[in-house]
XYZ file of C-alpha atoms in Angstrom:
626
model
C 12.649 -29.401 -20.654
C 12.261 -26.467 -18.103
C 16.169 -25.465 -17.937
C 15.613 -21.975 -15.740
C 13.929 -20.282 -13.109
C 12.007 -18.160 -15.463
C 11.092 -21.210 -18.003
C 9.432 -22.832 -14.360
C 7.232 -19.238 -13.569
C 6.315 -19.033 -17.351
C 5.011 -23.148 -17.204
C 3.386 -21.956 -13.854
C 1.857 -19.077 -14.890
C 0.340 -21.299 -18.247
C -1.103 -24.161 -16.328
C -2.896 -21.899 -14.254
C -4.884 -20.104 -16.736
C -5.220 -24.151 -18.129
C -6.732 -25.273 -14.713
C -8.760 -22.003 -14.415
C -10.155 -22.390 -17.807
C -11.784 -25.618 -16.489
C -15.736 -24.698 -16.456
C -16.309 -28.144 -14.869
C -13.981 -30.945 -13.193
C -15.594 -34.525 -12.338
C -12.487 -35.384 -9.102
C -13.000 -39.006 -8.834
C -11.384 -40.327 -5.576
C -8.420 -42.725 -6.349
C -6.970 -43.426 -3.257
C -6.468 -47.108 -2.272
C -9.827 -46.844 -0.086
C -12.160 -45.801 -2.827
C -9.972 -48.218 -5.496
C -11.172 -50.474 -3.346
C -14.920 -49.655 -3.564
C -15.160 -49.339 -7.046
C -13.528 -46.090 -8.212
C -11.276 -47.484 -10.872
C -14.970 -48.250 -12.737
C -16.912 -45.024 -11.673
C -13.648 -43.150 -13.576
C -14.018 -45.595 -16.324
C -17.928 -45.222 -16.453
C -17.702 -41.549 -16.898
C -15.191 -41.843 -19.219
C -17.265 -43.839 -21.336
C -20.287 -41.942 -20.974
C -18.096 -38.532 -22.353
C -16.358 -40.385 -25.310
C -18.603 -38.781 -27.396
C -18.465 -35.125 -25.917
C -16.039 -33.032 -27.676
C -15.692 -30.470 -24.583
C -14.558 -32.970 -22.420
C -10.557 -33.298 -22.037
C -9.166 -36.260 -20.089
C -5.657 -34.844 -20.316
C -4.544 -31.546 -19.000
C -3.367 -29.897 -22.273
C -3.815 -26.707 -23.752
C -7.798 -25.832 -25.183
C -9.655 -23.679 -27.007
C -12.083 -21.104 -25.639
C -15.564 -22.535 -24.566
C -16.931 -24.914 -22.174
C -14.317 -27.435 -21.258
C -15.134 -30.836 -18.753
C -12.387 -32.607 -17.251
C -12.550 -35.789 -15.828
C -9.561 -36.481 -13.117
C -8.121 -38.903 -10.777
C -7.689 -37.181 -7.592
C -5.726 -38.963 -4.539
C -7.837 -39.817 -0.736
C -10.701 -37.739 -0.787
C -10.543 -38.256 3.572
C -14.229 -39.528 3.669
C -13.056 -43.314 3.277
C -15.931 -45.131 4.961
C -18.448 -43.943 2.285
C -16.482 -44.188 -0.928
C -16.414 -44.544 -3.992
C -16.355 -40.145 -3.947
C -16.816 -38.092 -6.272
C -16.059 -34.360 -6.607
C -17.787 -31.879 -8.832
C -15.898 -28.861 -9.492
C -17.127 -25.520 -11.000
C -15.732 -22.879 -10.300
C -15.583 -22.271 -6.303
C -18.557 -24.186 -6.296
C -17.662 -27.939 -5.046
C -20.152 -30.551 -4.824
C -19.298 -33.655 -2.652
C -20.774 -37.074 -3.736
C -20.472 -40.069 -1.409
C -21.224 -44.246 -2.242
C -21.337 -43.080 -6.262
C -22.309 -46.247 -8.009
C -21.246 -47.273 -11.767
C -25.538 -46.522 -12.499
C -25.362 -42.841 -10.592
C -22.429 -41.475 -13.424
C -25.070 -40.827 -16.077
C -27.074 -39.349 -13.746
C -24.662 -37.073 -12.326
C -22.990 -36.035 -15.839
C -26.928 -34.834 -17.357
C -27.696 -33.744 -14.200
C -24.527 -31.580 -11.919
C -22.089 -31.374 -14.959
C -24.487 -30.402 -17.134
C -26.627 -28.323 -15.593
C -26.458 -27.323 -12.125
C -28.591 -29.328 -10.189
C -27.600 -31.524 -7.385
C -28.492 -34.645 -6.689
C -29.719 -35.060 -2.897
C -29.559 -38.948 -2.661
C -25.572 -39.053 -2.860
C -24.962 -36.327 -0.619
C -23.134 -36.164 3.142
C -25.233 -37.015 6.034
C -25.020 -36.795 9.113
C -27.790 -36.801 11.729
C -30.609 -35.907 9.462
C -28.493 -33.338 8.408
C -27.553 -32.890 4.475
C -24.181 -31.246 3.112
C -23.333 -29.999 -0.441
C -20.161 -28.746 -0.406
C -16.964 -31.066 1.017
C -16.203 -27.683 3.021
C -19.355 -27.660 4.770
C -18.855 -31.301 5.549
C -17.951 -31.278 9.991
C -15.248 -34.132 8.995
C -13.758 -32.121 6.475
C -14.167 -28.626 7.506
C -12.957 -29.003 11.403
C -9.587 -29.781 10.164
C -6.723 -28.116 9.287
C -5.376 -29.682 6.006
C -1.601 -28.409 5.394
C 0.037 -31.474 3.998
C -3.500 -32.760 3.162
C -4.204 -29.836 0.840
C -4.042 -30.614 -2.275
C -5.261 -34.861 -1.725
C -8.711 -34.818 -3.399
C -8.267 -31.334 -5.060
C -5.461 -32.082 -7.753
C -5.002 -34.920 -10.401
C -2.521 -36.519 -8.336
C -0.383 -37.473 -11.644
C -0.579 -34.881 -13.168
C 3.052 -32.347 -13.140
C 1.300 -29.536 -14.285
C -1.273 -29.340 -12.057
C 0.680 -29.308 -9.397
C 3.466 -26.574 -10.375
C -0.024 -25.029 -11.012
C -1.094 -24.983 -7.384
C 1.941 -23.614 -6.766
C 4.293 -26.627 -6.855
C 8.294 -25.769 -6.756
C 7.758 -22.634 -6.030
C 9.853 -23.299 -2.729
C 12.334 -25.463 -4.508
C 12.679 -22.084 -7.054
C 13.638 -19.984 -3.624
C 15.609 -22.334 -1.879
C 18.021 -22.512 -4.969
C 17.789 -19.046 -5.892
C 17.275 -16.774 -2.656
C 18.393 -18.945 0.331
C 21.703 -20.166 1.254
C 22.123 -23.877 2.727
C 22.391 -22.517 6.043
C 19.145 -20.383 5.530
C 16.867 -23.082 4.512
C 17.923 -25.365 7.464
C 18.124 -22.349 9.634
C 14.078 -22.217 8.926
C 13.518 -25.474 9.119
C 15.221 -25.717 12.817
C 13.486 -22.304 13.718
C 9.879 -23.446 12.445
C 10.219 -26.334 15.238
C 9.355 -29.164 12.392
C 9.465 -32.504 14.474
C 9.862 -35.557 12.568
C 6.248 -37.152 11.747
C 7.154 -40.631 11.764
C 6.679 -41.293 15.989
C 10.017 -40.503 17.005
C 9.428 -36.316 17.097
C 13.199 -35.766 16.895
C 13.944 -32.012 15.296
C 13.769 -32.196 11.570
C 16.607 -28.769 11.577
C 18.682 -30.647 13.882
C 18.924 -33.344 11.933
C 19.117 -31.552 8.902
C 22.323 -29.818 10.501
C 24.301 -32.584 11.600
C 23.977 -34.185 8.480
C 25.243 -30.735 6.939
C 28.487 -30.509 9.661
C 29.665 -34.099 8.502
C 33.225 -34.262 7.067
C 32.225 -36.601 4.899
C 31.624 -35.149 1.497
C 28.741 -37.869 0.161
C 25.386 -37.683 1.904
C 22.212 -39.065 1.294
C 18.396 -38.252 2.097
C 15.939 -40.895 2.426
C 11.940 -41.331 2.964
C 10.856 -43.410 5.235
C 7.580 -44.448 3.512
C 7.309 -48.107 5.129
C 4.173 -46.772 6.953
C 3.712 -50.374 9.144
C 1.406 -49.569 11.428
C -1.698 -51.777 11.202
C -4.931 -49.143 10.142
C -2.709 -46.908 9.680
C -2.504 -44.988 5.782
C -1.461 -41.275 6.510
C 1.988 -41.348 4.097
C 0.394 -43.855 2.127
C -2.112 -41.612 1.234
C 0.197 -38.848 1.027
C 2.390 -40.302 -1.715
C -0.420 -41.327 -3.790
C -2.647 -38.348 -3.664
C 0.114 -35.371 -3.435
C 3.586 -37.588 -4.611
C 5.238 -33.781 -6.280
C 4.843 -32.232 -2.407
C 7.143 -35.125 -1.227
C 9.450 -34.874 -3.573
C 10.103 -31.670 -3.270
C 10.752 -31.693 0.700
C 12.913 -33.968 -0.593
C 14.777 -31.917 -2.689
C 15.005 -29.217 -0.528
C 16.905 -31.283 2.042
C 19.413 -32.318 -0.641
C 19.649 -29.066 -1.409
C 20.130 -27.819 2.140
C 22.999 -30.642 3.134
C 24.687 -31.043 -0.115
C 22.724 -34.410 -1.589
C 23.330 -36.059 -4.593
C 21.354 -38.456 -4.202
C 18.011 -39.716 -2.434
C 15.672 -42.846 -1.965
C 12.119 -43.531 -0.929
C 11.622 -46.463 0.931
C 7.983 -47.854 0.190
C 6.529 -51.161 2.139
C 5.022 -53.371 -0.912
C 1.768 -53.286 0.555
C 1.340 -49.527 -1.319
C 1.597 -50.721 -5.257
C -0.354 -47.189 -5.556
C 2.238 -45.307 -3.845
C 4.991 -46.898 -5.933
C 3.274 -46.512 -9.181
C 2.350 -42.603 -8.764
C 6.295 -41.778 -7.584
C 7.580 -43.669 -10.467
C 5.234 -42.164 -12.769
C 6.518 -37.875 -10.966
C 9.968 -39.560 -11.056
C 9.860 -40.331 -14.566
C 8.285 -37.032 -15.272
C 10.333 -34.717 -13.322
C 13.266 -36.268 -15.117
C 11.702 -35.862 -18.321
C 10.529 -31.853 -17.488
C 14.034 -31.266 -16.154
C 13.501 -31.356 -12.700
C 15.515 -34.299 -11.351
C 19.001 -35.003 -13.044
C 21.973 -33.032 -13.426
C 21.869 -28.944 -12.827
C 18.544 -28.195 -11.675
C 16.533 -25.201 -13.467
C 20.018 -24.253 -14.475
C 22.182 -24.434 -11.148
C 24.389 -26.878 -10.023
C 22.293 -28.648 -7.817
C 21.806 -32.520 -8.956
C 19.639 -34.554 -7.462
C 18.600 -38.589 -8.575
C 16.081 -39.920 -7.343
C 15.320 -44.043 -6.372
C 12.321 -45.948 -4.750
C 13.193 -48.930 -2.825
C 10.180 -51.298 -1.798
C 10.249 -52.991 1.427
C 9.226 -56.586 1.800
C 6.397 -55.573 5.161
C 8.749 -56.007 7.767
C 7.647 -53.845 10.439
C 10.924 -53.835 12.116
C 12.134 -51.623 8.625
C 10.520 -48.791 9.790
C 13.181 -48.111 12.051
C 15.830 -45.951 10.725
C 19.292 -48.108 10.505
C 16.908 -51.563 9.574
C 15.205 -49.402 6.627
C 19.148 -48.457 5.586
C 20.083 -52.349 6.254
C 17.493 -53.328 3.323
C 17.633 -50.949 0.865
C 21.703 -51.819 1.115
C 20.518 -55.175 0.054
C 20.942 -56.554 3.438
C 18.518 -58.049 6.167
C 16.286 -55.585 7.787
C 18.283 -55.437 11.401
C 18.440 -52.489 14.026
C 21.781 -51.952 14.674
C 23.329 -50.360 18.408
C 24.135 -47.039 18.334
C 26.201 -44.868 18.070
C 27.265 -44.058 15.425
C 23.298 -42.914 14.566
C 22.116 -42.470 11.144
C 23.339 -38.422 10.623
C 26.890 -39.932 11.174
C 26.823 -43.312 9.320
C 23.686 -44.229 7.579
C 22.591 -45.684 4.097
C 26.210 -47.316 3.085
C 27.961 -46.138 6.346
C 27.225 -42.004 4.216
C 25.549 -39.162 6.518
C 21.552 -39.746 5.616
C 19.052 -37.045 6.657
C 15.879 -39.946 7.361
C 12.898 -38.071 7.614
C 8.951 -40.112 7.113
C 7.025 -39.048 4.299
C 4.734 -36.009 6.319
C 7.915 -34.672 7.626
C 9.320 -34.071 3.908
C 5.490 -33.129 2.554
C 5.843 -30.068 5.400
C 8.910 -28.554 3.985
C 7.658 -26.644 0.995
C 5.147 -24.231 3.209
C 7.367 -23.555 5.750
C 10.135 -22.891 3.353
C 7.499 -20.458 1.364
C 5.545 -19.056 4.643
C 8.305 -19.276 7.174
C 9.100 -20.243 10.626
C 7.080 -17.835 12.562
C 3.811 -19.086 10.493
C 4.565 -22.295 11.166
C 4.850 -21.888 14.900
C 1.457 -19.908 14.568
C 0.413 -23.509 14.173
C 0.277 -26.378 16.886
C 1.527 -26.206 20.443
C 4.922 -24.277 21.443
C 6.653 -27.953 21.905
C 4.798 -29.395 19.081
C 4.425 -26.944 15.923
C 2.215 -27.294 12.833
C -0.407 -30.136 11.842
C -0.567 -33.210 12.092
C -2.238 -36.564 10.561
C -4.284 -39.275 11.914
C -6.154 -42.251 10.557
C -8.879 -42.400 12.047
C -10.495 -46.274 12.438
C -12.549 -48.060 14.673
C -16.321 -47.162 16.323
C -16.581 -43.920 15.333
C -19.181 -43.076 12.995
C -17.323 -41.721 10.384
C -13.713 -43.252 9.971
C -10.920 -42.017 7.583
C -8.028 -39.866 7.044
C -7.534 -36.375 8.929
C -5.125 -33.475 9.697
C -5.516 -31.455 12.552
C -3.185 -28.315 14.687
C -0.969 -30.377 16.933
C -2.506 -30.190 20.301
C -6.244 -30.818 19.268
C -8.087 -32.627 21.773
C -9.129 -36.347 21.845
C -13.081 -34.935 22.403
C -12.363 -32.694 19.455
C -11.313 -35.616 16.965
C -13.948 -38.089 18.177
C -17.115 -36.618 18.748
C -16.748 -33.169 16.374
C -14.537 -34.395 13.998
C -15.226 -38.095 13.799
C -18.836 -37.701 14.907
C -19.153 -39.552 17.745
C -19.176 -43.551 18.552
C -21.190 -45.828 15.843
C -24.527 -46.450 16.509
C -23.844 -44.185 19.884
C -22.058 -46.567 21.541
C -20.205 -45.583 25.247
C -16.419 -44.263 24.503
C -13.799 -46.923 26.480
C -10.662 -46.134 25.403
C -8.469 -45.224 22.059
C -5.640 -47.012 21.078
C -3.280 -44.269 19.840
C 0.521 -44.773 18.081
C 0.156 -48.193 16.542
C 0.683 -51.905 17.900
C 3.849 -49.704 20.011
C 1.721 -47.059 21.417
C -0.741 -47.295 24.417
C -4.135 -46.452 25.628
C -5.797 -43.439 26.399
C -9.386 -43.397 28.354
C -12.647 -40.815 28.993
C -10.504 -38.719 31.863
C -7.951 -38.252 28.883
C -10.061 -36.890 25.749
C -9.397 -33.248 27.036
C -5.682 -33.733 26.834
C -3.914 -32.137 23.995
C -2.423 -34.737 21.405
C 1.320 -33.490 20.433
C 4.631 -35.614 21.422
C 5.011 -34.379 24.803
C 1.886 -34.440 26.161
C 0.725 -38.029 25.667
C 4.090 -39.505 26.778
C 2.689 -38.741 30.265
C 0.139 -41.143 30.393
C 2.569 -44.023 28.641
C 1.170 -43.259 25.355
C 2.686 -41.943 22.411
C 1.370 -40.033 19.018
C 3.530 -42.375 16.641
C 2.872 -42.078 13.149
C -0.844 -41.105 13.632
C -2.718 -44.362 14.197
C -6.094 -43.468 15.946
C -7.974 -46.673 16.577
C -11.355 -45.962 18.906
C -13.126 -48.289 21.482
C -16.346 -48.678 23.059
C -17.429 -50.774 25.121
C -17.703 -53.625 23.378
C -14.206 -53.963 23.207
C -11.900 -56.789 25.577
C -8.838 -54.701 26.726
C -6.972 -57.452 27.441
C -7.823 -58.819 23.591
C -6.872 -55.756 22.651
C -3.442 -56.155 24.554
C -3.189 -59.771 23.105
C -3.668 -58.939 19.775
C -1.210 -56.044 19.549
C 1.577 -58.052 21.077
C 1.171 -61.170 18.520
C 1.669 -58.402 16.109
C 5.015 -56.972 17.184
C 6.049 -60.120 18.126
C 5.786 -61.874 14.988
C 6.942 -59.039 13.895
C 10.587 -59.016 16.074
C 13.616 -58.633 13.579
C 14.841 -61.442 16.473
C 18.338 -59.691 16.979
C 18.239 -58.963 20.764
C 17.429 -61.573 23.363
C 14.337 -58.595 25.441
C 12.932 -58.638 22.388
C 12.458 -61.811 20.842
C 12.350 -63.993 23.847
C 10.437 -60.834 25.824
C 7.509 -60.545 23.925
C 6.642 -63.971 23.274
C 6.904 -65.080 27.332
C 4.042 -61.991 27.037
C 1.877 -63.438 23.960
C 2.066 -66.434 25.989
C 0.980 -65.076 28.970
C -1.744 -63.254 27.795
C -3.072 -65.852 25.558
C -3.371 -67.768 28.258
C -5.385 -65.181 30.594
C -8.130 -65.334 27.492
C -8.178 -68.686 26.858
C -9.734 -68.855 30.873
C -6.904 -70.319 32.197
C -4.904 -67.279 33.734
C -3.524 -66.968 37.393
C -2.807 -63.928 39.215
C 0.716 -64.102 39.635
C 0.450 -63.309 35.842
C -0.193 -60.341 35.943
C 2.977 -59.575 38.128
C 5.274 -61.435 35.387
C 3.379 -59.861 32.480
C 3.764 -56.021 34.560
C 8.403 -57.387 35.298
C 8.460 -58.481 31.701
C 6.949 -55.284 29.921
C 8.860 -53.390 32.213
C 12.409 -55.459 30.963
C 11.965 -55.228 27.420
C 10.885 -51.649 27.435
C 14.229 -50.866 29.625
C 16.156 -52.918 27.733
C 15.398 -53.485 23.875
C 17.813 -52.693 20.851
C 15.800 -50.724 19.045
C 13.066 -48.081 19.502
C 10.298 -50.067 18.524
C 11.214 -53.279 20.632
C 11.248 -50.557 23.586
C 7.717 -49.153 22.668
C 6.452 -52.755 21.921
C 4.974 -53.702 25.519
C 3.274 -50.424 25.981
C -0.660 -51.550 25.388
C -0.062 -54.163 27.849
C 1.423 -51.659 30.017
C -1.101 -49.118 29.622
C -4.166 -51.750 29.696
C -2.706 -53.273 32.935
C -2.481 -49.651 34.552
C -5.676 -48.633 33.447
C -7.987 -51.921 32.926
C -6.355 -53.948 35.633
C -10.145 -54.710 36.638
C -10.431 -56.353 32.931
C -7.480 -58.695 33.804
C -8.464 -59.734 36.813
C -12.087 -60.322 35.978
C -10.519 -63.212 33.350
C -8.652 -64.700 35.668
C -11.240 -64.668 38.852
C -14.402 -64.729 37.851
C -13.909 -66.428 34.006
C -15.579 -63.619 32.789
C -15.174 -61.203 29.954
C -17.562 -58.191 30.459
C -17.117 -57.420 26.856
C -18.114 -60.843 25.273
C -15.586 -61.077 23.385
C -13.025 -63.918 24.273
C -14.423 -67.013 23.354
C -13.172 -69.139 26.263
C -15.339 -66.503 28.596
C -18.959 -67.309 26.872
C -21.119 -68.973 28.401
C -24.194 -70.024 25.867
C -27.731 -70.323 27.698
C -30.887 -71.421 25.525
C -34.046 -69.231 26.483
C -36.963 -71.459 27.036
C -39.181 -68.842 26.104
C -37.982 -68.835 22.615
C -36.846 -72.068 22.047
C -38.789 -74.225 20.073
C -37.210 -78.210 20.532
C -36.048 -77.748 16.765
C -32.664 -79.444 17.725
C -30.596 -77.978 15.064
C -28.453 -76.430 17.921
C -27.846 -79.937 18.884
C -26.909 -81.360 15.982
C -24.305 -78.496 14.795
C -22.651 -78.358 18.457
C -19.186 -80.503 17.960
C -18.789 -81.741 20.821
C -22.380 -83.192 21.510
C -23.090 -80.605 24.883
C -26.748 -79.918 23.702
C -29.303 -82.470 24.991
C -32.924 -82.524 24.796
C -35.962 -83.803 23.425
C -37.899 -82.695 20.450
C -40.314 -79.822 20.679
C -39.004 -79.148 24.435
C -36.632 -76.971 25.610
C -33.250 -78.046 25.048
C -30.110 -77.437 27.481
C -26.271 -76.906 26.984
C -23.797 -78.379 29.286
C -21.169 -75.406 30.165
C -18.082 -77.896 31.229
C -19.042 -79.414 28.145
C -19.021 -76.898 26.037
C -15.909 -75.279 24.263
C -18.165 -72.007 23.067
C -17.520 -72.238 19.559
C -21.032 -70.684 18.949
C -22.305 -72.997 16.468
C -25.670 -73.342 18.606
C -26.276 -69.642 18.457
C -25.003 -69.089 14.880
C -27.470 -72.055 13.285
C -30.574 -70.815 16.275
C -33.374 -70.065 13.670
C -35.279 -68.421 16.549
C -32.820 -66.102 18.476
C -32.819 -68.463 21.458
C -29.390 -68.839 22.633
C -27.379 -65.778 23.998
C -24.478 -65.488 26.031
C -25.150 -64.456 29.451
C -23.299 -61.648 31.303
């Protein structure tokens, strides 16, 4: 049990010496991407391969003097495309391996832990260029990793290490050197904006949580991260779950909490498994409960999963269900600060707003503004998805550029494809295109082009993508998605889905596009909630800015992308065809004719382009003209 502030430096200053006296560490990425690759088995394989090594120590307890080996599971390494990752450690020296395989461990162990040689074959490349070291790595070494800092660094399990790294150290001051006031005076000052997409002022809330009569507050995490591709607080709480949890105390402490939750969507049974495990381990150490390090701060802590409505990631529908009750948005006011989780003032900040708290608490305000833009302070993080060459998690200065994150950081489009657009914020943000990539990305900036930053969702396009797809696809996500309370949204978005489902299918008018433009418009004006306002704005930005797109669907039958089915038309090549007839027997709907061994033909009223011909074609004779 650590019962005091000096019991905490004395376990700090211990596990240091313990992590320094390390002469190797094998990091073995455990995020959900690489678990997903194979990880679990590449931990497992070198495991098995050290049973027999008496220097090697899986657990981070105390060890003689001599060569020691550890062997750790680390949380998202960032590089998630080319997992499973692995991390050799020794000393300052780091070597990053990408794509390890269960038959590489071996290797790598006589090899790199061993001795010091490096293996070439697993390393980074990019563009005929080879990296060693993660730092040297353009993905890695472009960014600015705050929050990020200790994900792929630190056994993300593991107490010690992180009180090692110096973990609660900011807890230690704000309960010993700073009054409530103080620590939400920095918070306020260091111009912390909530992370989640809303960028309301972290202090401010903070404070009018703090100024409520009522005597019982609460703080809650949002960590129902909903956004589809998007894994920033997913990754957080699984690869750095201590740095949460602290923010989180550090709000209790600042407005007078007894008592806290973390709201986690089901879809993370990582996340939920690595805060129960610090939950049950902090309580355990002496670091949640009753009279913290000797004070007479108490603080409990509780995770709540979410059943993957989208709708609970706004704030009084996440309150609704972990109260027991439907996941609803409710009209305000009264707003969460004033009656939130069971009708209690509730300081609701998202998981990367509560993971910021401990630096600016130990660095200050003033650092913290060093960071970012003046309206937009500190870092922030994106996931980084579609045709970009290298995809994964990032955290960059608010204000970084579009060009900056795509082509330096992400590496340009795959296979150097032609930049279209990027779909930034989630299935509620909007589109930004080429005369855009030199604006700066912070909360302000991007609202004036009817986009916004959201929780970090960074989804690229060439041009191979459909816009209007793109539009259709993102509104039969938020509307299936509708909690169904007000009449804009339910009834709102669906009149779109069917609208726009009908402009793909071929079968679109141009008066649509005037109804689609009124109705975006209405439910945006006029929605309960915050996310049934933000819901039409792809179609809203891909009207404005790929109008052309629609209208080609609608006119001409013709989708320049090839990418809505009801738009292909499938020609055979006579110069390649061979009179096989295997495209004619596979079509459905008999539209192939021909003869053997001569050319055959495909009727296009016939036809209902389910691509059958060209998918069974044994010679690469049918293709979809332009």
């Amino acid at each position: 049990m650590i019962q005091s502030k000096e019991e905490l430096m004395n376990l700090r200053e211990d596990s240091l010496k313990r992590l320094n006296a390390y002469d190797c560490r094998i990091l073995v990425c455990s995020g959900t991407g690489c678990i997903a690759t194979g990880s679990e088995k590449i931990y497992n394989k070198f495991v098995e391969i050290c049973k027999d090594e008496p220097d090697v120590l899986l657990e981070f307890a105390p060890h003689d003097e001599g060569e020691h080996v550890g062997i750790k599971k680390t949380g998202c390494q960032g590089i998630c495309e080319l997992g499973p990752l692995v991390r050799i450690q020794k000393g300052d020296k780091v070597v990053q391996y990408t794509k390890v395989m269960e038959e590489d461990c071996e290797e790598i162990f006589k090899r790199t832990v061993k001795s010091d040689e490096v293996i070439e074959s697993l390393l980074y490349k990019q563009k005929d260029v080879t990296y060693e070291s993660p730092s040297e790595i353009p993905f890695i070494a472009k960014q600015t990793r705050l929050v990020l800092e200790n994900c792929g660094k630190l056994d993300a399990e593991s107490l010690d290490e992180y009180i090692a790294s110096g973990g609660f150290r900011a807890l230690e001051k704000s309960l010993f050197d700073m009054s409530q006031d103080e620590i939400i005076d920095v918070v306020d000052q260091s111009g912390l904006r909530g992370r989640g997409g809303g960028g309301f002022p972290a202090g401010r809330k903070w404070k009018q949580v703090a100024h409520q009569k009522e005597e019982v507050r609460y703080v809650v995490c949002n960590g129902d991260e909903g956004d589809p591709g998007a894994f920033m607080d997913g990754s957080v709480m699984e690869g750095d779950p201590y740095r949460l949890i602290e923010g989180m105390m550090i709000a209790a402490r600042a407005v007078k909490s007894k008592e806290g939750y973390i709201y986690v969507r089901a879809e993370y049974p990582m996340s939920v498994k690595r805060l129960k495990n610090a939950i049950a381990e902090l309580e355990k150490r002496g670091l949640l409960g009753d009279n913290i390090l000797g004070t007479d701060f108490s603080f409990r802590l509780h995770i709540n999963r979410g059943a993957g409505a989208f709708v609970c990631g706004e704030g009084s529908a996440l309150t609704a269900s972990i109260e027991g009750n439907r996941g609803m948005p409710r009209v305000k006011p009264p707003r969460t600060v004033e009656k939130g989780l069971w009708e209690k003032p509730t300081v609701l900040n998202n998981v990367e707003t509560f993971a910021n708290v401990p630096k600016i608490i130990m660095n200050g305000a003033e650092w913290y503004r060093s960071i970012g833009t003046t309206g937009s302070p500190g870092t922030k993080t994106f996931s980084l998805t579609g045709a970009i060459e290298n995809t994964g998690l990032i955290e960059v200065p608010m204000g970084t550029t579009l060009r900056e994150i795509i082509f330096d950081i992400g590496g340009g489009l795959k296979g150097g494809g032609k930049f279209k657009a990027v779909q930034i914020g989630g299935p509620s943000g909007g589109c930004l295109i080429e005369e855009h990539l030199d604006v700066p990305l912070d909360f302000d900036s991007v609202k004036k082009y009817g986009a916004i930053v959201g929780s970090g969702g960074l989804v690229v396009m060439d041009e191979h993508t459909c816009m209007v797809e793109v539009a259709r696809f993102f509104m039969s996500f938020t509307q299936r998605e509708s909690c169904g309370k007000c009449v804009p949204c339910r009834e709102g978005t669906k009149r779109m889905l069917e609208i726009l489902e009908k402009i793909v299918a071929g079968k679109g008018e141009l008066s649509d596009l005037d109804r689609l433009q009124e109705l975006a418009e209405m439910v945006k004006s006029m929605a309960l909630c915050g996310l049934g306002k933000s819901a039409p704005l792809p179609v809203l930005s891909t009207l404005r800015l790929f109008r052309n797109e629609y209208e080609e669907h609608i006119v001409d039958h013709k989708c320049r992308a090839k990418v809505c089915e009801a738009m292909k038309r499938y020609v055979i090549n006579p110069e390649f065809c061979r009179g096989c007839s295997k495209c004619a027997k596979n079509c459905p709907v008999g539209a192939i004719t021909g003869k053997l061994k001569e050319c055959y033909h495909i009727d296009p009223i016939a036809c209902i382009h389910c691509g059958a011909c060209k998918d069974n074609c044994a010679f690469d004779a049918i293709y979809v003209e332009d």
